[in-house]
CSV table of C-alpha atoms and ligand atoms in Angstrom, one decimal:
chain,number,residue,atom,x,y,z
A,178,MET,CA,-2.8,10.3,-29.1
A,179,GLU,CA,-4.9,13.0,-30.7
A,180,GLY,CA,-7.7,10.7,-30.3
A,181,LEU,CA,-6.7,10.2,-26.6
A,182,LEU,CA,-6.5,14.1,-26.3
A,183,LEU,CA,-9.5,15.0,-27.9
A,184,MET,CA,-11.4,12.2,-25.5
A,185,LEU,CA,-10.0,13.8,-22.9
A,186,GLN,CA,-10.9,17.4,-23.4
A,187,LEU,CA,-14.6,16.3,-23.8
A,188,TYR,CA,-14.2,14.3,-20.6
A,189,PHE,CA,-13.0,17.2,-18.8
A,190,VAL,CA,-15.2,20.0,-20.2
A,191,ALA,CA,-18.3,17.9,-19.5
A,192,SER,CA,-17.5,17.2,-16.3
A,193,HIS,CA,-16.5,20.4,-15.3
A,194,ARG,CA,-19.3,22.4,-17.0
A,195,ASN,CA,-21.8,19.5,-15.5
A,196,VAL,CA,-23.3,19.2,-19.3
A,197,ASN,CA,-23.8,16.2,-21.4
A,198,VAL,CA,-21.4,16.2,-24.5
A,199,PRO,CA,-21.4,13.7,-27.4
A,200,GLN,CA,-18.8,11.2,-27.3
A,201,PRO,CA,-16.2,11.7,-29.9
A,202,SER,CA,-16.9,9.4,-33.0
A,203,ALA,CA,-15.3,6.3,-32.3
A,204,PRO,CA,-12.0,6.8,-30.2
A,205,PRO,CA,-9.5,3.8,-30.5
A,206,PRO,CA,-10.3,1.0,-28.3
A,207,LEU,CA,-8.2,0.7,-25.4
A,208,ARG,CA,-6.3,-2.7,-25.5
A,209,HIS,CA,-5.2,-3.5,-22.1
A,210,LYS,CA,-6.6,-7.2,-21.8
A,211,HIS,CA,-3.1,-8.1,-20.2
A,212,SER,CA,-2.0,-4.8,-18.7
A,213,PRO,CA,-4.5,-2.0,-17.2
A,214,GLN,CA,-1.0,-0.1,-16.9
A,215,ALA,CA,-0.3,-0.1,-20.6
A,216,ALA,CA,-3.9,1.0,-21.2
A,217,ILE,CA,-3.3,4.3,-19.1
A,218,LYS,CA,0.2,4.9,-20.3
A,219,PRO,CA,-0.7,7.9,-22.4
A,220,LEU,CA,-2.9,8.9,-19.7
A,221,ILE,CA,-0.3,9.2,-17.2
A,222,ASP,CA,2.5,10.4,-19.8
A,223,GLU,CA,0.0,13.4,-20.2
A,224,PHE,CA,-0.5,13.6,-16.3
A,225,LEU,CA,3.1,13.6,-15.5
A,226,ASP,CA,4.3,16.2,-18.4
A,227,ALA,CA,4.6,19.4,-16.4
A,228,ASN,CA,3.9,21.3,-20.2
A,229,SER,CA,1.2,19.2,-21.3
A,230,PRO,CA,-1.5,21.1,-22.6
A,231,LEU,CA,-4.1,19.3,-20.5
A,232,ARG,CA,-2.9,20.5,-17.1
A,233,HIS,CA,-5.3,23.0,-16.4
A,234,LEU,CA,-7.8,19.9,-16.8
A,235,PHE,CA,-5.7,17.6,-14.4
A,236,PHE,CA,-5.4,20.6,-12.0
A,237,PRO,CA,-8.1,23.3,-12.7
A,238,ASP,CA,-6.9,26.7,-11.1
A,239,ILE,CA,-8.1,29.3,-8.6
A,240,LYS,CA,-10.9,30.4,-10.4
A,241,SER,CA,-13.0,27.0,-9.7
A,242,ALA,CA,-11.6,26.7,-6.3
A,243,ILE,CA,-13.7,25.2,-3.3
A,244,HIS,CA,-14.3,28.3,-1.4
A,245,PRO,CA,-15.9,27.6,2.3
A,246,ALA,CA,-17.5,31.2,2.0
A,247,ASN,CA,-19.8,30.6,-0.7
A,248,GLY,CA,-21.4,27.7,1.5
A,249,SER,CA,-22.5,25.5,-1.4
A,250,HIS,CA,-21.2,22.6,0.6
A,251,TYR,CA,-20.2,20.7,-2.4
A,252,TYR,CA,-17.2,18.7,-3.0
A,253,ARG,CA,-15.2,19.2,-6.2
A,254,PRO,CA,-12.3,16.3,-6.3
A,255,GLY,CA,-9.2,17.5,-8.2
A,256,HIS,CA,-10.1,21.4,-7.7
A,257,ILE,CA,-8.0,23.7,-5.2
A,258,TRP,CA,-9.8,23.6,-1.8
A,259,LEU,CA,-9.3,26.8,0.5
A,260,ASP,CA,-9.6,26.8,4.1
A,261,THR,CA,-11.3,29.5,5.8
A,262,GLN,CA,-8.4,32.3,5.5
A,263,GLY,CA,-9.0,31.8,1.7
A,264,ASN,CA,-5.6,29.7,1.3
A,265,PRO,CA,-5.1,26.3,-0.2
A,266,ILE,CA,-5.4,23.6,2.4
A,267,GLN,CA,-2.2,21.7,2.8
A,268,ALA,CA,-2.6,18.7,4.4
A,269,HIS,CA,-1.3,15.9,1.9
A,270,GLY,CA,-1.0,12.1,2.4
A,271,GLY,CA,-3.6,12.9,5.6
A,272,GLY,CA,-6.1,11.4,7.5
A,273,VAL,CA,-9.0,12.7,9.6
A,274,LEU,CA,-8.8,12.2,13.5
A,275,TYR,CA,-13.0,12.6,14.9
A,276,ASP,CA,-12.4,14.2,18.2
A,277,GLU,CA,-15.3,12.8,20.8
A,278,THR,CA,-14.7,15.8,23.2
A,279,SER,CA,-14.7,18.6,21.2
A,280,HIS,CA,-16.8,17.0,18.5
A,281,THR,CA,-14.9,18.1,15.9
A,282,TYR,CA,-12.7,16.9,12.8
A,283,TYR,CA,-9.4,17.3,12.6
A,284,TRP,CA,-7.4,16.7,9.1
A,285,TYR,CA,-3.8,16.0,9.4
A,286,GLY,CA,-1.4,15.8,6.4
A,287,GLU,CA,1.7,16.8,4.7
A,288,TYR,CA,2.2,20.6,4.6
A,289,ARG,CA,4.5,21.3,1.8
A,290,GLN,CA,6.2,24.1,-0.3
A,291,VAL,CA,7.2,21.4,-2.8
A,292,GLY,CA,9.4,19.5,0.5
A,293,VAL,CA,7.1,18.8,3.7
A,294,ILE,CA,8.0,21.6,5.9
A,295,GLY,CA,5.7,19.9,8.7
A,296,VAL,CA,2.1,18.1,9.6
A,297,GLY,CA,-0.8,20.2,9.1
A,298,CYS,CA,-3.7,20.6,11.0
A,299,TYR,CA,-7.3,21.4,10.1
A,300,SER,CA,-10.3,21.4,12.2
A,301,SER,CA,-14.0,21.3,11.0
A,302,LYS,CA,-17.6,20.7,12.6
A,303,ASP,CA,-18.9,19.8,8.9
A,304,LEU,CA,-15.9,18.1,7.1
A,305,TRP,CA,-16.2,20.7,4.4
A,306,THR,CA,-15.4,23.9,5.9
A,307,TRP,CA,-11.7,23.9,7.4
A,308,GLN,CA,-10.0,26.3,9.8
A,309,ASN,CA,-6.1,26.1,9.8
A,310,GLN,CA,-4.5,25.4,13.3
A,311,GLY,CA,-1.2,25.8,12.0
A,312,ILE,CA,2.4,23.4,11.8
A,313,VAL,CA,1.6,20.9,14.8
A,314,LEU,CA,4.7,19.3,14.0
A,315,SER,CA,7.4,20.6,12.3
A,316,ALA,CA,9.7,18.5,9.8
A,317,GLN,CA,12.5,20.5,11.6
A,318,GLN,CA,12.1,18.7,15.1
A,319,ILE,CA,12.7,15.2,13.1
A,320,ASN,CA,15.7,16.6,11.4
A,321,ASN,CA,17.9,16.7,15.2
A,322,GLU,CA,17.8,13.3,14.9
A,323,THR,CA,21.2,11.7,14.7
A,324,HIS,CA,20.0,10.1,11.5
A,325,LYS,CA,19.2,12.8,9.7
A,326,SER,CA,15.6,12.7,7.8
A,327,ASN,CA,14.3,14.8,5.3
A,328,MET,CA,11.0,13.6,4.4
A,329,LEU,CA,7.7,13.4,6.6
A,330,GLU,CA,4.9,11.7,4.8
A,331,ARG,CA,1.2,10.3,5.3
A,332,PRO,CA,0.7,11.5,9.0
A,333,LYS,CA,-1.9,9.7,11.1
A,334,VAL,CA,-3.1,10.2,14.5
A,335,ILE,CA,-5.3,8.4,16.8
A,336,TYR,CA,-6.5,8.9,20.1
A,337,ASN,CA,-5.6,6.7,23.3
A,338,ASP,CA,-8.4,7.0,25.6
A,339,LYS,CA,-6.2,5.3,28.5
A,340,THR,CA,-3.4,7.5,28.4
A,341,GLY,CA,-5.5,10.7,27.3
A,342,LYS,CA,-2.9,11.5,24.3
A,343,TYR,CA,-3.2,12.3,20.8
A,344,VAL,CA,-0.7,9.9,19.0
A,345,MET,CA,0.7,10.8,15.8
A,346,TRP,CA,2.5,8.1,13.5
A,347,MET,CA,4.4,8.9,10.2
A,348,HIS,CA,6.7,7.7,7.5
A,349,VAL,CA,9.8,9.5,8.1
A,350,ASP,CA,13.0,9.3,5.5
A,351,ASP,CA,15.9,10.3,3.9
A,352,VAL,CA,15.9,12.1,0.5
A,353,HIS,CA,16.7,8.7,-1.0
A,354,TYR,CA,14.0,6.6,0.8
A,355,ARG,CA,16.4,4.5,2.2
A,356,LYS,CA,16.1,5.3,6.0
A,357,ALA,CA,12.4,3.8,5.6
A,358,ALA,CA,11.1,4.2,9.2
A,359,VAL,CA,8.3,5.3,11.4
A,360,GLY,CA,8.2,8.5,13.3
A,361,ILE,CA,6.0,8.4,16.4
A,362,ALA,CA,4.7,12.0,18.4
A,363,ILE,CA,2.5,12.9,21.1
A,364,SER,CA,0.5,15.4,22.2
A,365,ASP,CA,-2.0,16.3,24.9
A,366,ARG,CA,-4.4,18.0,22.8
A,367,PRO,CA,-5.6,17.5,18.9
A,368,THR,CA,-3.9,21.0,17.8
A,369,GLY,CA,-0.2,19.9,19.1
A,370,PRO,CA,2.2,20.7,19.5
A,371,PHE,CA,3.2,17.3,19.1
A,372,GLN,CA,6.6,16.2,20.6
A,373,TYR,CA,8.6,14.2,18.3
A,374,LEU,CA,9.6,11.1,20.3
A,375,GLY,CA,11.9,9.6,17.6
A,376,SER,CA,11.8,7.0,14.8
A,377,ARG,CA,12.5,3.1,14.5
A,378,ARG,CA,12.0,0.4,12.0
A,379,PRO,CA,9.3,-1.7,13.0
A,380,HIS,CA,9.4,-5.0,13.4
A,381,GLY,CA,13.2,-4.2,12.3
A,382,PHE,CA,11.7,-4.2,8.7
A,383,ASP,CA,11.9,-1.4,6.5
A,384,SER,CA,8.7,0.8,6.3
A,385,ARG,CA,7.7,3.2,4.1
A,386,ASP,CA,4.0,3.9,3.0
A,387,MET,CA,2.0,3.2,6.3
A,388,THR,CA,-1.4,3.8,7.8
A,389,ILE,CA,-2.3,3.0,11.6
A,390,PHE,CA,-6.0,1.8,12.4
A,391,LYS,CA,-7.6,2.2,15.8
A,392,ASP,CA,-10.4,-0.7,15.8
A,393,ASP,CA,-13.6,-0.5,18.0
A,394,ASN,CA,-11.9,-2.4,21.3
A,395,GLY,CA,-9.1,0.3,21.6
A,396,VAL,CA,-6.1,-2.0,20.0
A,397,ALA,CA,-4.7,0.2,17.4
A,398,TYR,CA,-2.5,-1.4,14.4
A,399,ILE,CA,0.1,-0.2,12.1
A,400,ILE,CA,0.1,-1.3,8.3
A,401,TYR,CA,3.0,-0.7,6.7
A,402,SER,CA,4.9,-1.4,2.8
A,403,SER,CA,7.8,-3.6,3.4
A,404,LYS,CA,10.7,-5.3,1.9
A,405,MET,CA,11.4,-2.4,-0.7
A,406,ASN,CA,7.5,-2.4,-1.5
A,407,THR,CA,7.0,-5.7,-2.4
A,408,GLU,CA,4.7,-6.6,1.0
A,409,LEU,CA,2.5,-5.2,3.6
A,410,HIS,CA,3.3,-5.9,7.6
A,411,ILE,CA,0.6,-5.9,10.0
A,412,GLY,CA,0.9,-5.7,13.7
A,413,PRO,CA,-0.8,-4.2,16.9
A,414,LEU,CA,0.8,-1.2,18.8
A,415,THR,CA,1.6,-1.1,22.3
A,416,GLU,CA,-1.3,-0.1,24.8
A,417,ASP,CA,0.0,3.3,25.2
A,418,TYR,CA,0.3,3.2,21.1
A,419,LEU,CA,4.0,4.5,21.2
A,420,ASP,CA,5.5,1.4,19.8
A,421,VAL,CA,4.9,-1.9,18.3
A,422,LYS,CA,4.5,-5.3,19.8
A,423,PRO,CA,6.4,-8.2,18.6
A,424,ASN,CA,3.7,-9.8,16.8
A,425,MET,CA,3.6,-9.2,12.8
A,426,ARG,CA,2.1,-10.7,9.8
A,427,ARG,CA,3.2,-10.5,6.5
A,428,ILE,CA,0.0,-9.6,3.9
A,429,LEU,CA,-0.5,-9.4,0.2
A,430,VAL,CA,2.9,-10.9,-0.1
A,431,GLY,CA,4.8,-10.0,-3.4
A,432,GLN,CA,1.7,-8.2,-4.4
A,433,ARG,CA,3.8,-4.5,-4.2
A,434,ARG,CA,0.9,-2.2,-2.9
A,435,GLU,CA,1.2,1.0,-0.6
A,436,ALA,CA,-1.0,4.0,0.4
A,437,PRO,CA,-2.7,1.7,3.1
A,438,ALA,CA,-6.0,2.9,4.1
A,439,VAL,CA,-8.2,0.4,6.4
A,440,PHE,CA,-11.8,0.8,7.7
A,441,LYS,CA,-14.2,-1.9,9.2
A,442,TYR,CA,-17.9,-2.4,8.5
A,443,GLN,CA,-20.0,-5.1,10.5
A,444,GLY,CA,-16.9,-6.8,12.0
A,445,THR,CA,-15.3,-7.2,8.3
A,446,TYR,CA,-11.8,-5.5,7.5
A,447,TYR,CA,-11.1,-3.3,4.4
A,448,MET,CA,-8.1,-2.1,3.1
A,449,ILE,CA,-7.8,0.0,0.3
A,450,THR,CA,-4.1,0.2,-1.8
A,451,SER,CA,-2.2,1.6,-5.0
A,452,ALA,CA,0.3,-0.1,-6.8
A,453,CYS,CA,3.4,1.0,-6.2
A,454,THR,CA,4.2,4.0,-9.2
A,455,GLY,CA,5.6,6.9,-7.2
A,456,TRP,CA,3.6,10.2,-7.8
A,457,ALA,CA,1.8,8.9,-10.8
A,458,PRO,CA,-1.8,7.3,-10.1
A,459,ASN,CA,-2.4,3.5,-10.8
A,460,GLU,CA,-5.5,1.2,-10.5
A,461,ALA,CA,-7.0,1.1,-6.5
A,462,LYS,CA,-7.6,-2.3,-5.2
A,463,VAL,CA,-9.5,-3.3,-1.8
A,464,ASP,CA,-9.0,-6.4,0.4
A,465,ALA,CA,-11.0,-7.7,2.9
A,466,ALA,CA,-10.8,-10.0,6.1
A,467,GLU,CA,-12.5,-11.5,8.9
A,468,SER,CA,-9.4,-10.8,11.3
A,469,ILE,CA,-7.6,-7.7,10.8
A,470,MET,CA,-4.3,-9.9,10.9
A,471,GLY,CA,-5.4,-11.8,8.1
A,472,PRO,CA,-5.7,-13.7,5.8
A,473,TRP,CA,-6.9,-10.8,3.6
A,474,GLU,CA,-8.2,-11.6,0.2
A,475,THR,CA,-8.6,-9.2,-2.7
A,476,ILE,CA,-11.9,-8.3,-3.9
A,477,GLY,CA,-11.1,-6.0,-7.0
A,478,ASP,CA,-10.8,-2.3,-7.9
A,479,PRO,CA,-13.8,-0.4,-5.9
A,480,CYS,CA,-14.0,2.6,-8.2
A,481,ILE,CA,-17.2,3.0,-10.1
A,482,GLY,CA,-18.7,5.5,-12.9
A,483,GLY,CA,-16.4,7.9,-15.2
A,484,LYS,CA,-14.4,6.7,-18.1
A,485,GLU,CA,-12.6,3.4,-17.6
A,486,MET,CA,-9.3,5.0,-17.7
A,487,PHE,CA,-10.2,7.0,-15.1
A,488,ARG,CA,-11.3,3.9,-12.7
A,489,LEU,CA,-7.9,2.4,-13.7
A,490,THR,CA,-5.9,5.5,-11.9
A,491,THR,CA,-8.4,6.0,-9.2
A,492,PHE,CA,-9.7,8.9,-11.1
A,493,LEU,CA,-6.2,10.1,-11.2
A,494,SER,CA,-5.5,9.7,-7.3
A,495,GLN,CA,-4.1,7.5,-4.8
A,496,SER,CA,-5.4,6.5,-1.4
A,497,THR,CA,-4.8,7.8,2.0
A,498,PHE,CA,-7.6,7.5,4.2
A,499,VAL,CA,-11.1,6.1,4.5
A,500,LEU,CA,-13.3,8.4,6.8
A,501,PRO,CA,-16.7,6.6,8.4
A,502,LEU,CA,-19.5,8.8,8.2
A,503,LEU,CA,-21.1,9.3,11.9
A,504,GLY,CA,-24.9,8.3,12.0
A,505,LEU,CA,-24.4,6.6,8.2
A,506,PRO,CA,-23.4,3.0,8.7
A,507,GLY,CA,-21.7,1.5,5.9
A,508,SER,CA,-21.0,5.0,4.3
A,509,TYR,CA,-17.7,6.5,4.1
A,510,ILE,CA,-15.6,9.2,2.4
A,511,PHE,CA,-12.8,7.6,0.5
A,512,MET,CA,-9.8,10.2,0.5
A,513,ALA,CA,-7.1,10.5,-1.9
A,514,ASP,CA,-4.6,12.3,-3.2
A,515,ARG,CA,-4.0,13.7,-6.8
A,516,TRP,CA,-0.2,14.3,-6.5
A,517,ASN,CA,1.2,17.2,-8.7
A,518,PRO,CA,4.9,15.8,-9.5
A,519,ALA,CA,6.0,19.4,-10.7
A,520,GLU,CA,4.7,21.3,-7.7
A,521,LEU,CA,3.7,19.0,-4.9
A,522,ASN,CA,2.3,21.7,-2.7
A,523,ASP,CA,-0.6,22.0,-5.6
A,524,SER,CA,-1.3,18.5,-5.2
A,525,ARG,CA,-5.2,18.1,-4.8
A,526,TYR,CA,-7.7,16.1,-2.8
A,527,VAL,CA,-9.9,13.5,-4.3
A,528,TRP,CA,-12.6,13.0,-1.7
A,529,LEU,CA,-15.3,10.7,-3.0
A,530,PRO,CA,-18.3,8.9,-1.2
A,531,LEU,CA,-17.8,4.9,-0.5
A,532,ALA,CA,-20.6,2.8,0.2
A,533,ILE,CA,-20.4,-1.0,1.0
A,534,GLY,CA,-23.3,-3.3,0.4
A,535,GLY,CA,-24.8,-5.5,-2.4
A,536,PRO,CA,-23.4,-8.4,-3.9
A,537,SER,CA,-19.7,-8.0,-5.3
A,538,LEU,CA,-19.4,-8.2,-9.0
A,539,GLU,CA,-16.4,-9.8,-8.6
A,540,SER,CA,-15.7,-13.2,-9.1
A,541,ASN,CA,-12.7,-14.9,-7.3
A,542,SER,CA,-9.9,-17.3,-8.9
A,543,SER,CA,-12.4,-20.2,-8.9
A,544,GLY,CA,-14.8,-18.4,-10.8
A,545,SER,CA,-17.4,-18.5,-8.3
A,546,GLN,CA,-18.9,-15.2,-6.6
A,547,SER,CA,-16.9,-13.5,-4.4
A,548,PRO,CA,-18.2,-13.9,-0.7
A,549,TRP,CA,-17.2,-10.4,0.4
A,550,PRO,CA,-20.0,-7.2,0.2
A,551,ARG,CA,-19.2,-5.0,-2.8
A,552,VAL,CA,-17.0,-1.8,-1.6
A,553,SER,CA,-17.6,1.2,-3.9
A,554,ILE,CA,-16.2,4.2,-4.5
A,555,HIS,CA,-18.3,6.4,-6.9
A,556,TRP,CA,-16.7,9.0,-9.1
A,557,HIS,CA,-19.1,12.5,-8.8
A,558,LYS,CA,-17.7,15.5,-10.3
A,559,LYS,CA,-19.2,17.5,-7.8
A,560,TRP,CA,-21.4,16.1,-4.6
A,561,ARG,CA,-22.3,16.7,-1.0
A,562,LEU,CA,-23.1,15.0,2.0
A,563,PRO,CA,-26.5,14.6,3.3
A,564,LEU,CA,-27.2,17.9,4.9
A,565,SER,CA,-28.2,17.6,8.8
B,743,GAL,C1,4.6,7.0,-3.7
B,743,GAL,C2,3.9,7.2,-2.0
B,743,GAL,C3,3.9,9.0,-1.7
B,743,GAL,C4,5.6,9.2,-2.0
B,743,GAL,C5,5.9,9.0,-3.6
B,743,GAL,C6,7.4,9.3,-3.5
B,743,GAL,O1,4.4,5.7,-3.8
B,743,GAL,O2,2.5,6.6,-2.1
B,743,GAL,O3,3.6,8.7,-0.3
B,743,GAL,O4,6.7,8.4,-1.0
B,743,GAL,O5,5.7,7.6,-3.6
B,743,GAL,O6,7.9,9.0,-4.8
């Protein structure tokens, strides 16, 4: 254990001071041939321990916060990120909508004071400087339902070109995660207020982690973890985006994946998911498909760079959204949450560049090269978008 701690200390010092330090002498080899989870267990134990001496390395304090006032445009994954008023951004489990009318990005996510108090919305022109637009849907509105919900997670918003409405879908639940439903809300403006329309179990199935994806042709889909998180379900939304159509496909059956984030490049669909380990991070996987309804085929772990144990934990984070970069085809921002289970409102954002291209290094089960292009999420302790 001491070897691991020393290695972590040195890794974080190096990554935070942006200098190279020699590796500690011969750290014990990681034995994880059969289970990556076993290899990362000591790291996860430290991560989950609110009294760990390494806490400040997982959750750096306010002194190293990303502050829009300094204008550097550097993303620093895992650091506190301040809005234009100097307050930590509260948009966990979120997603970003690009609004073509106002040429503005809107970031929606869980606004937390440990528990969720609603959906927070932030606006930006450059994806780095974020202005707080307030709570656009309060958790209270959801609690007015006959079946009381206490949880509101992973809100995502898309724009319906036909109805001119902004439509929000989210995971709503009770404290025990037994309600397992989706909630739907609607607004005339990206900054809300959103009117809550109610909740349901899509296709009659339990639904926990979820996302929605709007395809180029305007057809939108819901993807949700179902059957007690053992599989994902995917199906199109109705034209007004306010309900699901009856057709649904079961995908990644038996794989126990959640936190889906979907994107499309050159006619191929990609989906990043996590394993199901609650707030603890685990290994990301990417799947690809020619048709969004499937079949979906696993490509492998997209994480590149950094130490192996950080790749095996998605750099201590969990996927929530993949944002296409306008004007840079094949380039995306991978958005993830570094959950802080002891203080969920102090959870951090891990934004990293995601690229598609080049031959995949993974081989499929028959040993031949995967037919899919490589999807890479590159670790950077600090990075920024090409300045326009
Ligand atoms: C995670 C999920 C989060 C939240 C958490 C609760 O697996 O991705 O959104 O529901 O579990 O433990």
